[in-house]
XYZ file of C-alpha atoms in Angstrom:
666
model
C -19.809 129.381 172.401
C -17.323 127.396 170.130
C -16.431 128.979 166.621
C -13.495 130.103 164.749
C -11.796 133.478 165.402
C -13.653 135.287 162.592
C -17.243 135.808 163.500
C -19.283 136.340 160.280
C -22.435 137.131 162.292
C -20.895 139.624 164.689
C -22.517 142.601 163.059
C -25.894 140.921 163.553
C -25.187 140.306 167.300
C -24.002 143.990 167.711
C -27.462 145.009 166.452
C -29.342 143.272 169.222
C -31.491 145.453 171.448
C -31.497 143.076 174.488
C -29.258 141.392 177.100
C -28.609 137.950 175.390
C -27.342 136.448 178.777
C -30.449 137.489 180.422
C -32.507 135.942 177.533
C -30.785 132.626 177.952
C -31.997 132.559 181.574
C -35.535 133.210 180.484
C -35.216 130.499 177.983
C -33.851 127.970 180.116
C -35.914 128.922 183.308
C -33.107 129.753 185.548
C -29.458 130.632 185.949
C -28.746 127.227 187.462
C -30.568 125.604 184.342
C -28.426 127.558 182.009
C -25.105 126.684 183.889
C -26.105 122.811 183.920
C -26.749 122.868 180.219
C -23.681 124.826 179.410
C -21.435 122.519 181.393
C -23.039 119.326 179.875
C -22.969 120.665 176.173
C -19.370 121.509 176.528
C -18.603 118.166 178.258
C -20.169 116.370 175.150
C -18.599 118.659 172.565
C -15.190 118.187 173.757
C -15.226 114.400 173.919
C -14.269 112.693 170.668
C -16.119 109.508 171.547
C -19.456 111.622 170.976
C -18.573 112.774 167.492
C -21.551 112.453 165.306
C -20.703 114.243 162.005
C -19.962 111.043 160.265
C -23.168 108.909 161.239
C -25.190 109.608 157.964
C -22.391 107.593 156.245
C -22.379 104.505 158.322
C -24.098 101.153 157.502
C -26.795 100.334 159.821
C -24.692 97.689 161.753
C -21.809 100.096 162.224
C -24.249 102.869 163.066
C -26.005 100.994 165.676
C -22.710 99.627 167.334
C -21.531 103.065 167.389
C -24.454 104.175 169.331
C -23.948 101.534 172.144
C -20.446 102.575 172.346
C -21.480 106.185 173.042
C -24.354 105.091 175.534
C -21.745 102.889 177.578
C -19.317 105.954 177.513
C -21.928 108.240 178.523
C -22.877 105.976 181.549
C -19.257 105.597 182.307
C -18.732 109.542 182.318
C -21.855 110.073 184.453
C -20.523 107.788 187.208
C -17.059 109.032 187.145
C -18.056 112.571 187.278
C -20.856 111.509 190.066
C -23.258 113.621 187.991
C -26.754 114.490 189.543
C -30.028 113.045 187.852
C -30.505 116.346 186.331
C -27.025 116.697 184.917
C -27.110 113.079 183.818
C -30.313 113.756 181.839
C -28.945 116.825 180.368
C -25.835 115.139 179.130
C -27.945 112.455 177.343
C -29.840 115.198 175.613
C -26.627 116.683 174.185
C -25.268 113.338 173.139
C -28.317 113.735 170.693
C -28.451 110.289 169.398
C -31.558 108.103 169.757
C -31.088 104.805 171.524
C -32.222 102.217 173.954
C -31.295 104.411 177.038
C -34.152 106.798 175.994
C -36.869 104.207 176.642
C -35.152 102.772 179.658
C -35.270 106.069 181.463
C -38.110 107.808 179.711
C -40.759 104.973 179.646
C -39.519 101.759 181.551
C -38.537 103.375 184.860
C -41.685 105.799 184.884
C -43.857 103.046 184.138
C -42.637 101.055 187.223
C -42.795 104.067 189.522
C -46.310 104.821 188.140
C -47.922 101.527 188.201
C -45.673 99.099 190.436
C -46.679 98.697 194.284
C -44.056 99.990 196.925
C -42.680 96.300 196.953
C -42.199 95.977 193.096
C -40.439 99.513 193.137
C -37.933 98.407 195.843
C -37.177 95.217 193.783
C -37.026 96.748 190.106
C -35.996 100.178 190.458
C -32.560 99.936 192.072
C -31.588 97.386 189.353
C -32.966 99.930 186.572
C -31.320 102.769 188.200
C -27.811 100.951 188.169
C -28.681 99.665 184.743
C -27.936 96.192 185.804
C -31.387 95.417 183.969
C -32.286 97.449 180.811
C -35.938 97.902 180.063
C -38.263 98.956 177.365
C -42.103 99.652 177.064
C -43.862 97.086 174.963
C -47.367 98.299 174.212
C -47.887 98.883 170.543
C -48.713 95.855 168.344
C -48.343 94.935 164.630
C -52.223 95.192 164.409
C -52.937 97.891 167.290
C -51.437 101.145 168.268
C -53.552 104.013 169.535
C -56.423 101.732 170.158
C -54.900 100.247 173.379
C -58.070 98.346 174.433
C -57.567 96.417 171.052
C -54.184 94.946 172.214
C -54.326 91.032 171.549
C -51.532 89.742 173.720
C -52.829 87.883 176.542
C -51.559 87.295 180.228
C -53.520 84.260 181.522
C -53.349 83.476 185.274
C -52.546 79.664 186.226
C -53.438 79.236 189.852
C -51.752 75.805 189.781
C -48.339 77.395 189.412
C -49.115 80.914 190.507
C -47.831 82.199 187.393
C -49.067 84.396 184.312
C -48.749 82.947 180.826
C -47.813 85.529 178.440
C -48.865 84.828 174.884
C -49.155 86.178 171.417
C -52.090 84.486 169.988
C -51.937 85.914 166.384
C -49.429 87.444 164.172
C -51.015 90.991 164.580
C -50.559 90.467 168.588
C -46.734 90.908 167.925
C -45.303 93.632 169.880
C -44.015 96.127 167.072
C -42.069 99.500 167.466
C -40.787 99.370 171.021
C -37.595 101.165 170.993
C -34.685 99.291 172.713
C -36.588 96.103 172.284
C -34.768 94.763 169.042
C -31.496 93.936 170.320
C -30.732 95.521 173.807
C -33.379 95.295 176.369
C -33.227 92.474 178.631
C -36.727 93.179 180.407
C -39.927 94.942 179.146
C -43.065 96.384 180.771
C -45.475 94.323 178.639
C -49.153 95.337 178.029
C -51.494 92.573 177.778
C -55.187 91.295 178.319
C -55.364 89.992 181.920
C -57.306 86.812 181.962
C -58.392 84.894 185.081
C -60.650 82.015 185.066
C -61.637 82.599 181.461
C -62.763 86.326 182.096
C -60.939 89.311 180.359
C -60.292 92.072 182.720
C -58.708 94.630 179.961
C -55.276 95.712 179.760
C -52.593 95.428 182.378
C -48.776 95.722 182.548
C -46.370 93.029 183.300
C -42.734 92.897 183.932
C -41.085 90.205 181.666
C -37.509 89.411 181.379
C -36.874 88.939 177.613
C -33.125 88.033 177.521
C -30.490 86.148 179.575
C -28.499 88.290 181.774
C -25.586 85.985 181.242
C -25.205 85.589 177.383
C -28.092 87.952 176.255
C -29.761 85.217 174.401
C -33.736 85.309 174.115
C -35.237 83.026 176.932
C -37.462 80.338 176.011
C -40.706 81.072 174.305
C -39.461 84.478 173.081
C -38.939 85.443 169.444
C -37.363 89.039 169.377
C -35.717 91.304 166.676
C -35.168 94.375 164.973
C -37.971 95.710 162.619
C -35.665 97.039 160.065
C -34.326 100.386 158.562
C -36.341 103.434 158.987
C -36.752 106.717 157.206
C -33.534 108.894 157.019
C -29.738 108.632 157.078
C -28.593 108.021 160.372
C -31.429 109.617 162.036
C -33.639 107.053 164.070
C -31.829 104.062 162.631
C -29.417 104.329 165.803
C -32.517 102.820 167.708
C -33.280 98.960 167.828
C -37.066 99.362 167.207
C -38.090 95.792 167.794
C -40.645 93.110 167.282
C -41.491 90.486 170.093
C -43.537 87.313 170.150
C -44.348 85.264 173.170
C -45.146 81.324 173.102
C -46.706 80.750 176.329
C -43.934 82.457 178.405
C -44.364 81.944 182.344
C -43.814 84.818 184.738
C -44.410 84.872 188.614
C -47.696 86.305 189.646
C -45.680 89.281 191.475
C -44.626 90.566 188.028
C -47.874 92.033 187.242
C -47.640 95.708 187.866
C -50.159 95.883 190.895
C -50.395 99.443 192.253
C -54.136 99.766 190.875
C -55.265 96.232 190.322
C -54.134 92.686 191.588
C -54.667 89.048 191.190
C -54.708 87.040 194.359
C -52.865 83.727 194.938
C -56.434 82.071 194.341
C -56.575 83.880 190.977
C -59.307 86.554 191.986
C -59.031 89.891 190.451
C -59.480 92.853 192.805
C -58.961 96.557 192.528
C -56.497 98.080 195.058
C -57.295 101.199 197.132
C -55.326 103.125 194.963
C -57.515 104.849 192.324
C -57.010 103.806 188.695
C -56.789 107.418 187.643
C -53.212 107.550 188.947
C -52.042 105.840 185.915
C -52.895 108.962 184.113
C -50.079 110.572 185.895
C -47.378 108.606 183.925
C -49.129 109.702 180.736
C -49.197 113.551 181.558
C -45.562 113.003 182.522
C -44.581 111.442 179.136
C -46.602 114.034 177.086
C -45.389 116.831 179.018
C -41.735 115.703 178.295
C -42.722 115.393 174.430
C -43.835 118.993 174.376
C -40.480 120.144 175.931
C -38.682 118.197 173.181
C -40.788 119.987 170.571
C -39.355 123.251 171.718
C -35.826 121.849 171.632
C -36.274 120.514 168.031
C -37.920 123.556 166.605
C -35.543 125.719 168.133
C -32.572 123.725 166.657
C -34.098 124.149 163.009
C -34.942 127.848 163.617
C -31.332 128.517 164.856
C -29.941 126.893 161.795
C -32.273 128.839 159.416
C -31.890 132.381 161.102
C -28.167 132.163 161.083
C -28.023 130.828 157.423
C -30.622 133.457 156.264
C -28.159 136.125 157.738
C -25.254 134.646 156.009
C -26.783 134.114 152.745
C -26.897 136.826 150.176
C -28.966 136.606 147.127
C -30.232 139.115 144.302
C -30.687 143.040 144.938
C -27.078 143.982 144.189
C -26.599 147.456 142.386
C -23.688 149.547 141.464
C -21.224 146.826 143.010
C -23.073 146.963 146.515
C -23.348 143.476 148.281
C -26.297 141.245 147.367
C -29.372 141.415 149.871
C -29.053 139.252 152.985
C -31.817 136.600 152.484
C -33.215 137.403 155.994
C -34.057 140.888 154.842
C -36.736 139.718 152.448
C -40.279 139.987 153.836
C -41.340 136.474 152.374
C -38.355 134.946 154.263
C -39.335 136.897 157.523
C -43.041 135.908 157.176
C -42.119 132.285 157.258
C -39.238 132.089 159.517
C -40.216 134.509 162.270
C -43.526 132.971 163.281
C -41.561 129.668 163.649
C -39.031 131.654 165.836
C -41.975 132.884 167.996
C -43.361 129.278 168.132
C -40.023 127.800 169.472
C -40.321 130.178 172.531
C -44.037 129.640 172.840
C -43.585 125.785 173.055
C -40.765 126.382 175.368
C -42.764 128.284 177.961
C -45.919 126.134 177.669
C -43.706 123.042 178.295
C -42.398 124.901 181.550
C -46.000 125.469 182.634
C -46.775 121.710 181.753
C -44.223 120.700 184.326
C -45.939 122.583 187.001
C -49.421 121.103 185.829
C -47.497 117.665 186.197
C -46.537 118.251 189.604
C -49.868 119.636 190.636
C -51.789 116.809 189.183
C -49.518 114.339 190.949
C -50.101 116.014 194.343
C -53.876 116.104 193.801
C -54.055 112.554 192.817
C -51.918 111.409 195.916
C -54.690 113.334 197.744
C -57.349 111.601 196.069
C -58.335 114.790 194.312
C -59.252 113.837 190.463
C -61.203 117.099 189.893
C -58.514 118.350 187.433
C -57.432 115.230 186.062
C -59.880 115.129 182.876
C -58.856 118.463 181.985
C -55.043 117.779 182.500
C -55.430 114.808 180.356
C -57.037 116.707 177.437
C -54.631 119.331 177.834
C -51.454 117.464 177.489
C -52.851 115.343 174.860
C -53.882 118.422 172.770
C -50.538 120.121 173.405
C -48.639 117.088 172.406
C -50.335 116.893 169.085
C -50.417 120.499 168.215
C -46.629 121.124 169.264
C -45.225 117.931 167.471
C -47.334 118.529 164.226
C -46.132 122.227 164.019
C -42.540 121.247 164.940
C -42.284 118.633 162.221
C -43.725 120.965 159.794
C -41.552 123.667 160.851
C -38.278 121.610 160.545
C -39.126 121.003 157.049
C -39.946 124.709 156.421
C -36.497 125.553 157.848
C -35.000 123.167 155.336
C -36.744 124.900 152.369
C -35.786 128.343 153.845
C -32.265 127.390 153.587
C -32.594 126.743 149.771
C -30.530 124.073 148.092
C -28.054 123.783 151.038
C -30.669 122.858 153.386
C -31.035 119.677 151.394
C -27.414 118.643 152.247
C -27.149 116.144 155.285
C -24.322 118.442 156.492
C -26.987 121.149 157.003
C -28.351 119.147 159.880
C -31.863 119.542 158.776
C -32.668 116.356 157.010
C -31.535 114.214 159.893
C -33.295 116.434 162.357
C -36.596 115.906 160.490
C -36.147 112.260 160.246
C -35.388 111.935 163.980
C -38.144 114.098 165.012
C -41.242 113.307 162.765
C -42.086 110.011 164.587
C -43.368 112.239 167.543
C -46.192 112.853 165.581
C -47.378 109.318 165.814
C -45.656 107.630 169.013
C -47.562 108.171 172.384
C -50.788 108.885 170.653
C -51.458 109.566 167.007
C -51.860 113.360 166.665
C -55.200 113.126 164.916
C -56.582 110.583 167.462
C -55.266 112.814 170.301
C -57.083 115.932 168.931
C -60.419 114.016 168.725
C -60.007 112.936 172.299
C -59.557 116.608 173.113
C -62.636 117.538 171.054
C -64.792 114.810 172.940
C -63.803 116.433 176.216
C -64.544 120.002 175.070
C -68.006 118.899 173.740
C -68.727 117.264 177.102
C -67.554 120.507 178.832
C -69.992 122.494 176.529
C -72.720 120.181 177.388
C -72.439 120.995 181.151
C -72.260 124.949 180.868
C -75.830 125.017 181.947
C -75.567 122.494 184.775
C -73.862 124.832 187.069
C -70.534 122.926 186.953
C -67.788 125.336 186.527
C -64.943 124.668 183.889
C -61.568 124.381 185.496
C -57.941 125.256 184.296
C -57.733 125.942 180.745
C -61.350 125.361 179.931
C -62.240 128.200 182.607
C -62.774 130.789 179.612
C -65.957 128.573 178.812
C -67.662 129.849 182.138
C -67.711 133.250 180.379
C -69.763 131.554 177.431
C -72.366 134.220 177.271
C -70.102 137.122 177.181
C -67.874 135.492 174.579
C -70.614 134.455 172.427
C -71.934 137.979 172.024
C -68.927 140.207 172.450
C -67.153 141.838 169.613
C -63.556 142.716 168.893
C -62.571 146.457 170.144
C -59.770 146.674 167.603
C -59.802 150.295 165.706
C -56.179 150.465 164.852
C -53.431 148.096 164.083
C -51.712 149.088 167.469
C -54.818 147.799 169.349
C -53.601 144.328 168.280
C -50.810 144.640 170.750
C -52.969 144.578 173.699
C -52.967 141.332 175.559
C -56.467 141.443 176.699
C -57.710 141.967 173.020
C -55.627 139.142 171.887
C -56.623 136.793 174.484
C -60.371 137.489 174.163
C -59.981 136.892 170.406
C -58.696 133.408 170.934
C -61.218 132.658 173.583
C -64.295 134.018 171.460
C -62.891 131.778 168.582
C -62.369 128.594 170.604
C -65.812 128.802 172.482
C -67.863 129.723 169.345
C -66.287 126.917 167.282
C -67.062 124.577 170.150
C -70.672 125.614 170.805
C -71.319 125.463 167.051
C -69.944 121.996 166.539
C -72.050 120.835 169.675
C -75.201 122.155 168.156
C -74.398 120.533 164.870
C -73.745 117.424 166.656
C -77.087 117.378 168.303
C -78.863 117.535 164.993
C -77.659 113.839 164.274
C -79.664 110.772 165.205
C -77.030 109.856 167.757
C -74.009 111.559 169.297
C -71.769 108.975 167.737
C -72.913 109.454 164.375
C -72.370 113.274 164.731
C -68.918 112.711 166.004
C -68.118 110.609 162.993
C -69.619 112.888 160.415
C -68.227 116.150 161.985
C -64.629 114.819 162.809
C -63.048 117.337 160.629
C -64.743 120.234 162.277
C -63.849 118.778 165.926
C -60.228 118.712 164.885
C -60.590 122.496 164.247
C -62.315 122.967 167.710
C -59.342 121.115 169.390
C -56.800 123.051 167.747
C -58.391 126.380 168.376
C -58.502 125.389 172.162
C -54.863 124.419 172.200
C -53.595 127.376 170.469
C -55.469 129.561 173.086
C -53.657 127.595 175.847
C -50.351 128.441 174.219
C -51.122 132.076 173.411
C -52.443 132.368 177.289
C -49.243 130.881 178.703
C -47.210 133.073 176.555
C -48.925 135.944 177.871
C -48.427 134.807 181.302
C -44.769 134.405 180.824
C -44.602 137.963 179.670
C -46.112 139.273 182.753
C -43.499 137.562 185.055
C -40.857 139.720 186.514
C -38.096 139.194 183.946
C -34.721 140.583 184.440
C -32.299 141.985 181.767
C -32.337 144.949 179.427
C -35.043 144.502 176.588
C -35.817 140.965 177.492
C -39.336 141.650 178.608
C -40.017 143.679 175.524
C -38.646 141.203 173.074
C -40.800 138.473 174.458
C -43.834 140.619 174.233
C -42.862 141.161 170.626
C -42.388 137.446 170.066
C -45.753 136.689 171.847
C -47.470 139.196 169.518
C -45.748 137.507 166.557
C -46.967 134.112 167.682
C -50.733 135.132 168.267
C -51.122 137.401 165.332
C -49.478 134.934 162.809
C -52.105 132.526 164.084
C -54.927 135.037 163.544
C -53.491 135.307 159.821
C -53.343 131.728 159.358
C -56.720 130.983 160.650
C -58.307 134.188 159.546
C -61.313 132.561 158.294
C -62.262 131.125 161.756
C -61.981 134.484 163.538
C -64.294 136.208 160.910
C -66.683 133.368 160.277
C -67.484 133.041 163.812
C -68.288 136.721 163.907
C -65.795 137.987 166.452
C -63.677 140.161 164.151
C -64.311 141.924 160.917
C -62.404 141.491 157.574
C -61.154 145.054 158.249
C -59.725 144.138 161.732
C -58.059 141.049 160.334
C -56.356 143.381 157.669
C -55.195 145.507 160.515
C -53.796 142.245 162.215
C -51.690 141.565 159.370
C -50.570 145.177 159.224
C -49.368 145.050 162.633
C -47.729 141.726 162.060
C -45.480 143.334 159.315
C -44.585 145.968 161.812
C -43.514 143.159 164.392
C -41.404 141.648 162.025
C -39.283 144.596 161.417
C -38.797 144.745 165.130
C -37.670 141.129 165.281
C -35.104 141.497 162.223
C -32.316 143.249 164.164
C -32.749 140.930 167.061
C -33.109 137.537 165.171
C -29.585 136.194 165.358
C -29.332 137.238 169.084
C -32.650 135.486 169.695
C -31.450 132.063 168.541
C -27.966 132.790 170.259
C -30.169 132.694 173.449
C -30.964 128.883 173.033
C -27.243 128.505 173.883
C -26.636 125.563 171.519
C -23.145 124.491 170.687
C -22.115 123.798 167.301
C -21.790 120.113 168.230
C -25.497 119.842 169.337
C -26.791 121.859 166.195
C -24.763 119.405 164.015
C -25.196 121.764 161.259
C -22.598 123.611 158.897
C -25.333 126.262 157.905
C -26.017 126.964 161.576
C -22.514 127.367 162.811
C -22.172 130.061 165.540
C -19.281 132.015 163.542
C -21.076 131.949 160.260
C -18.261 130.412 158.413
C -20.576 128.309 156.029
C -19.087 128.088 152.616
C -15.438 126.937 153.562
C -16.728 124.454 155.640
C -19.268 123.105 153.107
C -16.668 122.914 150.734
C -14.192 121.064 153.230
C -17.110 118.655 154.301
C -17.879 117.711 150.728
C -14.226 116.048 150.211
C -15.066 113.696 153.444
C -17.647 111.866 151.630
C -16.593 108.100 150.895
C -17.154 108.740 147.161
C -14.141 111.163 147.204
C -11.872 108.475 148.490
C -10.814 107.856 145.091
C -10.582 110.004 142.025
C -11.924 107.206 139.790
C -15.101 105.780 141.264
C -15.503 101.942 141.942
C -17.519 100.577 138.879
C -15.963 102.909 136.157
C -13.851 100.203 134.513
C -16.684 97.675 134.571
C -19.588 99.876 133.555
C -18.666 103.540 132.434
C -15.396 103.017 130.284
C -17.016 100.160 128.012
C -19.961 102.912 127.530
C -17.629 105.798 126.515
C -15.468 103.565 124.319
C -18.380 101.905 122.737
C -16.614 98.507 123.586
C -19.662 96.287 124.504
C -21.222 93.468 122.789
C -24.442 94.212 121.067
C -26.627 90.956 121.914
C -28.893 89.755 118.938
C -32.658 89.235 119.568
């Protein structure tokens, strides 16, 4: 790790009771992943082009141009060093600047791979892989986002010319928000209503060229631009989120993505032999990526807060002794350590989601759609839960760093501003949870039919036992047993689901019940998703994990994650009748003991994330803990300190001080 010769956190690292290098492997997934991340992080940190500590002070145009420079330099380095796809992806992560390449690689390319025919992939993907075209994903409109079926842009087939006419019939049909669209993308996958012979066939994707490949000017019939400055300093303002309108733009028929449905030369709409469910594979891929990104963002915030909490001292000094480290206060631990545990939990459930995506893809290719509804609900719910917790967690970490956390140099305000859109994009979090709840209600309704729940809903197959069982906890130590924790979360989830299903059945119609009980349905979905994360954390601890003390520390973190949720949702656990108030109190008692076990290992646990100071972008979270001299030094870099006497003093301040201004008469 980089850092000054003096390590102000050295004592904290000496206290660690586990092999930090082995924990890095557990976090990253393999020694290979650690090595790749290490090389790419150092490559970026050592390159002056990727400097980022001044971006909060740049104007929008300068900021955006600087992002373009970094993206071009990154692409040049990727080619010069012949980096693998894995290494290139990791390098882009450590460049740590939202930009058009994110949507090109993260949405445009996967959309063509998932929805294009073999012929279309052979034509378009080589161009995209070489960045000879730059693409974005134009779905959301000014008037519609989560309700994809309500999109208004039209794609009307003209059999006379064998072309589609892409058109924006209303102001609200303007494409709005696509990243990379505003100023850079040459092409887009545009989602529009497919119309043939006056019939609307619903939403389909189309590859549309937006700008000339010679001079980058918009093509005829296309109005395109940036939607304006967004929340935060720097932050997501490095991205050219755009607005796009079409005025009867014609494209060849073969630029409709036709893997699932096609339009013939005669204008006939036909479904291909490839099942429409394959389209969900792309959605599962994108959402599992978002969950992995949540663990990165939350772990960065936690790393900053843990290190600074160990450096900062406040109150408690007596007889000339040093003040107390903030991290030693129980109030700090009770807010910070569950977030530390959550960062690890999200990392491990993200690893599992990668496996789930591969499994679903293989099943889809074999025409096995049995696990698709469950996988779709699972990824939707975990996207919603992890992004909401992460956004709130970053803000909590800012508060945990006191006043200094409000400085841009802490890294936390910009991290929050960059991350918080994840709660909305690729599915509004509340809307996604309601989709999960609908799936759970359907699963509950089928329990008596003999159809066995699968995957993450398999616990519902034990509905009779879980509805009648009682918690076996007699002592605080009983809460350390994985079987007890798991059954507590299963019982809570199934009881909330069954109770909600019963209440919905009392309404005249199911839709009315869903509408009136939507708040309750959210709680059902959250309980189910929390169960998934707890169960995957428990599974991770069961693995053959190498390294002194690593398995033990992961078990402690797993218990902290689970019991902090029991504490937070104690009303659910008690009201559903699975645990008693006394057992809830014992869970809280055990949680306090667990915090004491995390405390000597806290700094080493965030060291295991293996983040360079460049990637963290935080003076408070520096590896060497040398916070105060660097804060002081950073303050003098602000443009306001370029001059001793500020601009505007002579015009506005001196006349006030000298009282030499003219008093106007009414």
